[in-house]
Amino acid sequence: GIRSGKTIAGISECIKQIYKYHSRPPLGWIISPTYPMSLIPERIFRQMAVTNNGSLIMTERKGERAFLMRPSVKDPDSIFRVEFKSAEDADRLRGASISWVLLDEGAMMKEEVFTVLQGRVMDNAGLIMITTSPQGENWLYHRVAKRALDDSRYAIIKCRMDENFHLPPDEVK
């Protein structure tokens, strides 16, 4: 649901893919429907990359909308790159081989974006994560939600606004 913490949960999973699962190749994308909408997950990513031991971000490449992440102790020679993109033109998402992608507000994107991204993660048995508020029986319902009913490679996690412990209880009311 709205304000349930979907974007925060998605970005948290992206960071886990880098530091817990050591995803390969060392490239992941966070994609929003439009450029202006992508500024929100980018801001959240910056905030969540700060830990008690400092920032996980080694370098920010502003012109490329990319972050080079500090290597992990287990993999000190590998620098993971996280790029922020928009889904406004699916053809611009072709070419790269990535280990994971987060579609933030996926139901607002065209089905072609999902199809193109399947090809980007296919070489690496990569992961496509989607955070979204449902918008009826669109492509996402037919290609993901229904498939999750009998395909263990797909999973759906539902959440409500009142389950978001980051929101003050009086705001939820």
Short mmCIF file of C-alpha atoms in Angstrom, two decimals:
data_model
loop_
_atom_site.label_atom_id
_atom_site.label_comp_id
_atom_site.label_asym_id
_atom_site.label_seq_id
_atom_site.Cartn_x
_atom_site.Cartn_y
_atom_site.Cartn_z
CA GLY A 1 0.00 0.00 0.00
CA ILE A 2 0.84 3.68 -0.15
CA ARG A 3 3.54 4.71 2.39
CA SER A 4 4.06 1.12 3.53
CA GLY A 5 7.83 1.35 3.08
CA LYS A 6 8.12 -0.48 -0.25
CA THR A 7 10.95 1.65 -1.64
CA ILE A 8 12.92 1.44 1.60
CA ALA A 9 12.50 -2.35 1.64
CA GLY A 10 13.54 -2.60 -2.02
CA ILE A 11 16.67 -0.51 -1.54
CA SER A 12 17.53 -2.47 1.58
CA GLU A 13 17.40 -5.65 -0.53
CA CYS A 14 19.66 -4.02 -3.15
CA ILE A 15 22.27 -3.30 -0.50
CA LYS A 16 21.97 -6.90 0.75
CA GLN A 17 22.55 -8.15 -2.80
CA ILE A 18 25.87 -6.28 -2.80
CA TYR A 19 27.18 -7.03 0.68
CA LYS A 20 25.46 -10.23 1.81
CA TYR A 21 25.02 -12.16 -1.43
CA HIS A 22 27.98 -10.64 -3.35
CA SER A 23 25.99 -10.52 -6.60
CA ARG A 24 27.85 -10.74 -9.90
CA PRO A 25 28.52 -9.04 -12.23
CA PRO A 26 29.14 -6.01 -10.00
CA LEU A 27 26.38 -3.89 -11.55
CA GLY A 28 22.82 -3.27 -10.37
CA TRP A 29 20.11 -0.85 -11.48
CA ILE A 30 17.35 0.99 -9.64
CA ILE A 31 14.71 2.11 -12.12
CA SER A 32 11.73 4.44 -11.70
CA PRO A 33 8.96 5.26 -14.21
CA THR A 34 10.28 8.79 -14.85
CA TYR A 35 13.40 10.81 -14.13
CA PRO A 36 11.70 13.02 -11.49
CA MET A 37 10.34 9.91 -9.73
CA SER A 38 13.84 8.39 -9.63
CA LEU A 39 15.10 11.18 -7.37
CA ILE A 40 13.18 9.66 -4.43
CA PRO A 41 14.84 6.21 -4.42
CA GLU A 42 18.19 7.87 -5.13
CA ARG A 43 17.80 10.04 -2.01
CA ILE A 44 16.72 7.02 0.05
CA PHE A 45 19.68 5.00 -1.27
CA ARG A 46 22.11 7.75 -0.20
CA GLN A 47 20.58 7.78 3.29
CA MET A 48 20.54 4.00 3.67
CA ALA A 49 24.16 3.67 2.50
CA VAL A 50 25.33 5.45 5.67
CA THR A 51 26.16 3.01 8.47
CA ASN A 52 27.74 3.28 11.91
CA ASN A 53 31.07 2.57 10.18
CA GLY A 54 30.66 5.37 7.62
CA SER A 55 29.30 5.45 4.10
CA LEU A 56 29.12 2.38 1.88
CA ILE A 57 29.44 4.76 -1.07
CA MET A 58 33.03 5.16 -2.20
CA THR A 59 32.35 7.55 -5.09
CA GLU A 60 29.30 9.25 -6.54
CA ARG A 61 29.33 9.87 -10.28
CA LYS A 62 26.62 12.52 -10.49
CA GLY A 63 26.66 12.96 -14.27
CA GLU A 64 26.19 9.21 -14.70
CA ARG A 65 23.69 8.86 -11.82
CA ALA A 66 25.90 6.10 -10.46
CA PHE A 67 27.49 5.12 -7.17
CA LEU A 68 30.64 3.06 -6.75
CA MET A 69 30.30 1.09 -3.54
CA ARG A 70 33.08 0.33 -1.06
CA PRO A 71 34.39 -3.20 -1.46
CA SER A 72 33.32 -5.70 1.19
CA VAL A 73 35.76 -7.41 3.53
CA LYS A 74 34.94 -10.75 1.86
CA ASP A 75 35.54 -9.34 -1.63
CA PRO A 76 38.10 -6.49 -1.30
CA ASP A 77 38.98 -6.42 -5.01
CA SER A 78 35.45 -5.91 -6.31
CA ILE A 79 33.79 -2.51 -6.65
CA PHE A 80 30.04 -2.73 -7.20
CA ARG A 81 28.32 -0.07 -9.31
CA VAL A 82 24.70 1.00 -8.70
CA GLU A 83 23.01 3.05 -11.42
CA PHE A 84 19.72 4.98 -11.29
CA LYS A 85 17.65 5.02 -14.46
CA SER A 86 14.19 5.87 -15.73
CA ALA A 87 11.85 3.57 -17.65
CA GLU A 88 10.73 6.30 -20.05
CA ASP A 89 12.47 4.59 -23.00
CA ALA A 90 12.82 0.79 -22.69
CA ASP A 91 15.35 0.71 -25.54
CA ARG A 92 17.83 2.64 -23.37
CA LEU A 93 17.84 -0.30 -20.95
CA ARG A 94 19.27 -2.72 -23.49
CA GLY A 95 22.82 -4.05 -23.69
CA ALA A 96 24.24 -4.29 -20.19
CA SER A 97 24.52 -7.51 -18.21
CA ILE A 98 23.42 -6.83 -14.63
CA SER A 99 23.12 -8.93 -11.49
CA TRP A 100 19.91 -7.34 -10.19
CA VAL A 101 17.41 -4.61 -10.87
CA LEU A 102 14.82 -2.89 -8.68
CA LEU A 103 11.76 -1.50 -10.45
CA ASP A 104 10.35 1.11 -8.09
CA GLU A 105 6.64 1.68 -8.85
CA GLY A 106 6.76 -1.10 -11.44
CA ALA A 107 3.03 -1.04 -12.20
CA MET A 108 3.50 2.43 -13.70
CA MET A 109 6.01 1.09 -16.25
CA LYS A 110 5.32 -0.46 -19.63
CA GLU A 111 5.46 -4.23 -19.97
CA GLU A 112 8.30 -3.84 -22.47
CA VAL A 113 10.56 -2.58 -19.66
CA PHE A 114 10.08 -5.85 -17.76
CA THR A 115 10.74 -7.88 -20.93
CA VAL A 116 13.95 -5.97 -21.71
CA LEU A 117 15.17 -6.35 -18.13
CA GLN A 118 14.61 -10.10 -18.14
CA GLY A 119 17.25 -10.19 -20.86
CA ARG A 120 19.63 -8.06 -18.79
CA VAL A 121 19.65 -10.46 -15.81
CA MET A 122 19.31 -13.72 -17.78
CA ASP A 123 23.05 -14.33 -18.29
CA ASN A 124 23.70 -14.26 -14.55
CA ALA A 125 20.57 -15.92 -13.15
CA GLY A 126 19.98 -12.42 -11.83
CA LEU A 127 17.14 -10.96 -9.83
CA ILE A 128 14.30 -8.58 -10.73
CA MET A 129 12.68 -6.95 -7.71
CA ILE A 130 9.55 -4.86 -8.08
CA THR A 131 8.07 -2.48 -5.53
CA THR A 132 4.68 -1.09 -6.47
CA SER A 133 1.14 -0.30 -5.52
CA PRO A 134 -1.17 -2.58 -7.51
CA GLN A 135 -3.03 -0.99 -10.39
CA GLY A 136 -5.59 -3.62 -11.30
CA GLU A 137 -5.11 -6.53 -13.67
CA ASN A 138 -2.35 -5.04 -15.80
CA TRP A 139 0.79 -6.74 -17.18
CA LEU A 140 2.30 -6.94 -13.69
CA TYR A 141 -0.69 -8.88 -12.42
CA HIS A 142 -0.63 -11.32 -15.34
CA ARG A 143 3.15 -11.79 -15.70
CA VAL A 144 4.21 -11.67 -12.05
CA ALA A 145 1.42 -11.84 -9.46
CA LYS A 146 -0.47 -14.75 -11.06
CA ARG A 147 2.77 -16.60 -11.77
CA ALA A 148 3.80 -16.30 -8.12
CA LEU A 149 0.89 -18.57 -7.22
CA ASP A 150 2.60 -21.66 -8.64
CA ASP A 151 6.20 -20.74 -9.53
CA SER A 152 8.66 -20.74 -6.61
CA ARG A 153 10.99 -18.37 -8.49
CA TYR A 154 8.41 -15.61 -7.95
CA ALA A 155 7.38 -14.21 -4.57
CA ILE A 156 4.99 -11.49 -3.44
CA ILE A 157 5.27 -9.63 -0.16
CA LYS A 158 2.27 -7.54 0.80
CA CYS A 159 2.40 -4.69 3.28
CA ARG A 160 0.15 -1.96 4.60
CA MET A 161 0.80 1.61 5.70
CA ASP A 162 0.08 0.73 9.35
CA GLU A 163 2.91 -1.85 9.22
CA ASN A 164 5.51 0.82 8.38
CA PHE A 165 7.31 1.44 11.67
CA HIS A 166 9.07 4.47 10.12
CA LEU A 167 5.80 6.43 10.13
CA PRO A 168 4.56 8.12 13.30
CA PRO A 169 1.31 6.41 14.44
CA ASP A 170 -0.64 9.73 14.43
CA GLU A 171 0.32 10.25 10.75
CA VAL A 172 -1.07 6.82 9.87
CA LYS A 173 -4.41 7.71 11.50
#
